[in-house]
């Protein structure tokens, strides 16, 4: 009996020893390290560069002046296409109102104009507007007369500083005094910010007082400074003409020839404004210039003593109306109409268009709606009253 108890006790002790041994082993074994997976990096492909837009190739009948380039202190003029001192060609021009009737002759400084704009006024005579960028060395320009609103609108298209001396009413006062419009005008009715310092009388024995008033250039600069005007062209400026490149002539050899041009007809019968003094142009093929005649005589610039000449002549046809009993006129100088460009002794028929607002000029297009290429030099634009366009004559003589 005692032996059985002893044996049973031994078995129990052995089992407890084995159990304790197993528990001790479980505590001493290291636990496995957790596995941390690295995040997967997905590289996105670099976007392919967008192709550069192809520049539209512009082809013209003749090579033309593109972006203006400076060379030796000179740059191509917006008004003539010719190389001009940079200081002059990068600032606004002046647009000066000049009478064109016999009692005013001769005018002073017209030969310096890059553009001469001519249009009818009351009394069925014409008046000129000289658009000039080369005036620094002049003492004066004139004589100077009063404004008409269609001249103001044309001057706006060239971003010119408008110069006139005379009544600004009727039809002009609101327009010329707008805050975004630059004018240097003598103190007369309708001018809100007169520039007396820019004007004065010049002795002309035998001339009526109304033909002795001139714009003086020293006073012009003082007036522009006092009025706070900016001489710089607007960054969105639109040049009025497309000029042929240096060393090339736009000859238009296939076009009709014309060496005489009569805006009012050869006999001067046009009562639309060009009949009073019978102006015309004569083309000389030895120097490619159009010579201006009026009232049976050469039209002379008193500054030089020479006959007025230009490289291009334009007939810009506009609808006209008589506004009132004083015979003040209105002309439509926005929109579009017929046009004839004379250059190199040839005739280019087409149209003019002006749809982009007051501060853009009329542009001239041929019958294929391609912009006409002008030869370098000055241009004379005759506003032709549509209703009297039948009297226009040109051809070979």
XYZ file of C-alpha atoms in Angstrom:
397
model
C 0.000 0.000 0.000
C 2.786 2.346 0.958
C 4.597 1.390 -2.267
C 1.614 2.346 -4.440
C 1.319 5.726 -2.794
C 4.986 6.300 -3.346
C 4.715 5.385 -6.979
C 1.679 7.614 -7.494
C 3.467 10.536 -5.814
C 6.448 10.095 -8.085
C 4.265 10.237 -11.190
C 2.581 13.399 -9.974
C 5.951 15.085 -9.290
C 7.236 14.073 -12.727
C 4.184 15.518 -14.450
C 4.491 18.796 -12.569
C 8.153 19.045 -13.516
C 7.367 18.514 -17.175
C 4.589 21.143 -17.047
C 6.843 23.687 -15.385
C 9.593 22.972 -17.878
C 7.166 23.610 -20.773
C 6.004 26.882 -19.284
C 9.554 28.097 -18.830
C 10.422 27.361 -22.484
C 7.426 29.382 -23.699
C 8.616 32.451 -21.831
C 12.206 32.381 -23.100
C 11.518 32.040 -26.888
C 11.748 35.510 -28.717
C 8.611 36.724 -30.436
C 8.961 37.149 -34.243
C 9.542 40.749 -35.569
C 6.505 42.191 -37.375
C 6.928 42.473 -41.132
C 6.477 46.092 -42.372
C 5.881 46.342 -46.097
C 7.555 49.303 -47.903
C 4.975 51.568 -49.672
C 4.930 51.026 -53.414
C 6.024 54.156 -55.345
C 4.389 54.535 -58.766
C 6.235 56.952 -61.069
C 3.868 58.858 -63.343
C 5.160 59.433 -66.899
C 6.202 63.024 -67.675
C 3.666 64.790 -69.904
C 4.757 65.209 -73.479
C 5.398 68.889 -74.367
C 2.662 70.491 -76.430
C 3.770 71.269 -79.977
C 4.529 74.942 -80.680
C 1.770 76.529 -82.767
C 2.882 76.987 -86.323
C 3.030 80.612 -87.394
C 0.759 81.350 -90.283
C 2.840 82.210 -93.285
C 1.725 85.506 -94.758
C 2.415 85.824 -98.446
C 2.138 89.083 -100.331
C 2.791 90.183 -103.868
C 5.859 92.119 -102.687
C 8.111 91.827 -99.618
C 6.899 94.209 -96.924
C 8.166 95.862 -93.762
C 7.255 93.629 -90.838
C 8.192 94.272 -87.225
C 10.055 97.566 -87.023
C 13.784 97.319 -86.321
C 16.115 99.983 -84.984
C 19.433 100.591 -86.714
C 21.902 103.413 -86.095
C 19.407 105.451 -84.089
C 16.767 105.195 -86.826
C 13.608 103.128 -87.267
C 10.990 102.768 -90.008
C 8.231 105.373 -89.826
C 4.620 104.260 -89.389
C 3.579 107.112 -91.682
C 6.038 106.690 -94.576
C 7.891 103.399 -94.077
C 11.170 105.304 -94.443
C 14.072 105.270 -91.971
C 13.474 108.094 -89.496
C 15.113 109.218 -86.258
C 13.821 106.892 -83.552
C 12.787 109.788 -81.313
C 10.432 111.081 -84.008
C 9.143 107.758 -85.339
C 8.234 106.347 -81.922
C 6.128 109.278 -80.722
C 2.689 110.505 -81.714
C 2.587 112.828 -84.734
C 0.731 116.129 -84.810
C -2.309 116.667 -87.048
C -2.590 120.330 -88.048
C -5.656 121.907 -89.692
C -4.548 124.042 -92.653
C -6.721 126.123 -95.027
C -6.482 125.293 -98.715
C -8.213 128.205 -100.431
C -6.417 130.769 -102.593
C -6.262 133.577 -99.945
C -4.200 131.254 -97.685
C -1.503 130.250 -100.179
C 1.277 129.327 -99.826
C 1.111 127.088 -96.759
C 4.163 126.556 -94.558
C 5.467 123.102 -93.570
C 3.229 120.826 -95.660
C 6.222 119.100 -97.225
C 7.086 117.651 -93.794
C 3.798 115.743 -93.585
C 3.841 111.955 -93.815
C 0.118 112.038 -94.580
C -1.988 114.884 -95.961
C -5.725 114.393 -95.582
C -7.977 116.542 -97.777
C -11.751 116.828 -97.465
C -14.547 119.205 -98.468
C -15.919 121.795 -96.050
C -18.740 124.332 -96.276
C -18.565 126.613 -99.293
C -17.454 123.629 -101.379
C -13.755 124.148 -100.925
C -11.345 121.726 -99.283
C -9.290 121.940 -96.116
C -6.120 120.003 -95.348
C -4.919 118.144 -92.279
C -1.151 117.633 -92.207
C -0.004 114.628 -90.141
C 3.626 115.391 -89.261
C 6.241 113.550 -87.181
C 9.305 115.462 -88.439
C 8.782 118.921 -86.941
C 11.437 119.461 -84.243
C 13.519 121.886 -86.298
C 10.563 123.910 -87.599
C 9.666 127.256 -86.125
C 6.006 127.067 -87.185
C 3.386 125.249 -89.272
C 0.367 126.825 -90.902
C -1.583 128.917 -91.303
C -3.957 127.071 -88.953
C -7.741 127.033 -89.133
C -10.670 125.423 -87.358
C -11.794 121.843 -86.949
C -14.518 119.636 -88.399
C -15.479 116.404 -86.678
C -14.568 114.100 -89.578
C -10.985 115.443 -89.455
C -10.910 114.770 -85.714
C -11.959 111.167 -86.297
C -9.258 110.738 -88.942
C -6.608 112.194 -86.618
C -7.733 109.788 -83.884
C -6.943 106.881 -86.210
C -3.300 107.992 -86.369
C -3.175 108.653 -82.573
C -2.112 112.195 -83.466
C -2.156 115.275 -81.248
C -4.786 117.413 -82.951
C -4.000 121.102 -83.569
C -6.585 123.687 -84.648
C -7.455 127.359 -84.228
C -11.063 128.369 -84.643
C -14.552 127.652 -83.398
C -15.052 124.129 -82.064
C -18.806 124.362 -82.491
C -21.020 123.081 -83.842
C -20.561 119.283 -83.911
C -16.983 119.302 -82.587
C -17.019 120.503 -78.969
C -18.037 117.236 -77.264
C -15.709 115.149 -79.401
C -12.567 117.241 -79.181
C -12.817 117.688 -75.396
C -13.083 114.018 -74.496
C -10.542 113.113 -71.773
C -8.914 110.382 -73.855
C -8.354 112.675 -76.832
C -5.284 114.876 -77.156
C -5.753 118.336 -78.660
C -3.599 121.454 -78.621
C -6.052 124.148 -79.659
C -6.166 127.925 -79.426
C -8.574 129.603 -77.014
C -11.820 129.839 -78.926
C -15.414 128.913 -78.249
C -15.771 125.239 -77.425
C -12.189 124.529 -76.310
C -12.171 123.532 -72.617
C -8.392 123.379 -72.172
C -6.955 126.000 -74.536
C -3.262 126.087 -75.415
C -2.588 129.756 -76.106
C 1.158 129.258 -75.681
C 1.259 127.174 -78.891
C -0.217 129.791 -81.247
C 0.544 133.267 -82.496
C 0.411 135.644 -85.464
C 3.021 135.750 -88.186
C 3.303 138.865 -90.350
C 1.974 138.299 -93.858
C 1.529 141.674 -95.553
C -1.575 141.698 -97.709
C -3.171 138.656 -96.032
C -6.405 138.691 -94.033
C -5.916 138.164 -90.295
C -7.554 134.732 -90.417
C -4.640 133.513 -92.548
C -1.864 134.768 -90.238
C -2.333 132.378 -87.301
C 0.333 129.662 -86.926
C 1.241 126.780 -84.667
C 4.653 127.506 -83.134
C 6.646 124.373 -82.338
C 8.304 125.659 -79.141
C 4.868 126.478 -77.774
C 3.553 123.098 -78.902
C 6.057 121.258 -76.698
C 5.225 123.517 -73.753
C 1.497 122.921 -74.212
C 1.826 119.140 -74.440
C 3.904 119.147 -71.260
C 1.468 121.393 -69.368
C -1.561 119.384 -70.462
C 0.123 116.143 -69.400
C -0.190 114.377 -72.735
C 1.805 111.210 -73.408
C 3.915 111.417 -76.571
C 4.187 107.624 -76.810
C 2.017 105.591 -79.142
C -0.440 103.252 -77.440
C 0.867 99.684 -77.198
C -2.026 98.532 -79.405
C -1.340 101.106 -82.131
C -2.329 99.989 -85.640
C -0.143 101.397 -88.468
C -2.217 102.929 -91.296
C -0.328 101.393 -94.237
C 1.481 98.238 -95.301
C 4.753 99.394 -96.911
C 6.976 97.575 -99.357
C 10.403 96.547 -98.026
C 13.595 98.522 -98.570
C 15.130 98.324 -102.023
C 11.928 97.064 -103.661
C 9.184 98.822 -105.623
C 5.580 97.758 -105.638
C 5.232 98.280 -109.394
C 1.770 96.765 -110.030
C 2.871 96.280 -113.625
C -0.372 94.487 -114.585
C -2.581 97.376 -113.421
C -3.934 100.286 -115.419
C -1.587 103.253 -115.851
C -2.496 106.811 -114.856
C -0.146 109.776 -114.896
C -2.857 112.384 -114.266
C -5.330 112.267 -111.388
C -8.256 114.674 -110.966
C -10.288 114.297 -107.737
C -12.845 116.801 -109.070
C -12.662 115.986 -112.737
C -10.411 117.469 -115.394
C -12.724 120.400 -116.060
C -13.243 121.001 -112.347
C -17.000 120.685 -112.605
C -17.289 118.691 -109.353
C -19.370 120.642 -106.852
C -18.490 118.061 -104.204
C -15.577 120.130 -102.976
C -12.841 119.875 -105.592
C -14.317 122.198 -108.188
C -13.339 125.584 -106.764
C -9.570 125.352 -107.286
C -9.310 122.373 -109.689
C -6.576 120.389 -107.901
C -4.806 117.514 -109.658
C -1.702 115.315 -109.469
C 0.842 114.601 -112.186
C 2.968 111.465 -111.957
C 6.668 111.580 -112.926
C 8.174 108.195 -113.625
C 11.750 109.462 -113.287
C 11.399 109.925 -109.517
C 8.159 107.951 -108.883
C 6.443 110.997 -107.368
C 3.058 112.666 -107.781
C 3.284 116.461 -108.175
C 0.416 118.567 -106.818
C -1.208 121.382 -108.813
C -4.032 123.695 -107.788
C -5.771 126.656 -109.388
C -3.687 126.166 -112.521
C -0.372 126.458 -110.659
C 2.136 124.347 -108.818
C 1.195 124.058 -105.155
C 4.271 125.251 -103.255
C 5.459 124.803 -99.686
C 6.676 128.205 -98.481
C 9.150 126.426 -96.194
C 11.171 124.999 -99.094
C 9.948 126.931 -102.121
C 9.412 123.580 -103.856
C 6.308 121.983 -105.323
C 4.487 119.536 -103.070
C 5.057 115.880 -103.990
C 3.968 112.532 -102.548
C 4.655 108.866 -103.278
C 1.045 107.684 -103.062
C -2.381 109.212 -103.675
C -5.593 107.716 -102.272
C -9.217 108.443 -103.142
C -11.302 107.416 -100.123
C -14.997 107.505 -101.019
C -17.329 108.447 -98.131
C -21.040 109.129 -97.859
C -21.607 112.836 -97.234
C -24.483 114.993 -96.042
C -25.256 118.675 -95.569
C -26.081 119.091 -91.894
C -27.748 122.500 -91.614
C -28.456 125.882 -93.152
C -24.825 126.933 -92.533
C -23.709 124.233 -94.999
C -21.710 122.275 -92.402
C -20.998 118.797 -93.762
C -20.861 115.289 -92.353
C -18.878 112.388 -93.793
C -18.925 108.733 -92.829
C -15.313 107.867 -92.046
C -16.098 104.604 -90.223
C -17.313 101.366 -91.755
C -16.215 100.820 -95.338
C -16.423 102.225 -98.829
C -14.800 102.279 -102.240
C -11.182 103.328 -102.615
C -8.601 103.845 -105.324
C -4.878 103.826 -104.559
C -2.446 105.396 -107.023
C 1.208 104.366 -106.688
C 4.078 103.857 -109.114
C 1.898 105.403 -111.835
C -0.636 102.568 -111.526
C -4.260 102.283 -110.392
C -5.357 99.829 -107.675
C -9.118 99.725 -107.179
C -10.554 98.347 -103.994
C -12.108 99.304 -100.679
C -11.306 100.915 -97.343
C -12.427 99.420 -94.033
C -12.551 100.827 -90.516
C -14.489 98.756 -87.996
C -12.251 98.652 -84.909
C -13.091 101.992 -83.319
C -11.959 105.602 -83.332
C -8.317 104.887 -82.496
C -7.654 102.658 -85.488
C -7.151 103.975 -89.038
C -8.873 103.046 -92.259
C -7.036 100.221 -94.042
C -7.007 99.798 -97.823
C -7.666 96.562 -99.719
C -7.632 95.528 -103.368
C -10.450 93.799 -105.245
C -9.235 90.423 -103.900
C -9.560 91.764 -100.342
C -5.770 91.708 -99.887
C -4.251 94.700 -98.123
C -2.703 97.064 -100.654
C 1.063 97.482 -100.415
C 2.158 101.120 -100.556
C 5.487 102.373 -101.824
C 7.566 104.094 -99.175
C 7.090 107.844 -98.866
C 4.329 110.313 -98.069
C 0.658 109.805 -98.952
C -2.106 112.262 -99.922
C -5.637 111.050 -99.072
C -8.549 112.778 -100.822
C -11.940 112.250 -99.231
C -14.265 111.814 -102.218
C -17.914 112.648 -101.540
C -19.675 109.488 -102.725
C -22.523 111.327 -104.384
C -20.039 113.242 -106.564
C -17.703 110.328 -107.277
C -18.795 110.248 -110.906
C -16.698 113.370 -111.560
C -13.395 111.713 -110.626
C -11.037 111.318 -113.596
C -7.623 109.729 -114.119
C -5.619 108.286 -116.984
C -2.811 108.813 -119.473
C -2.276 112.187 -121.150
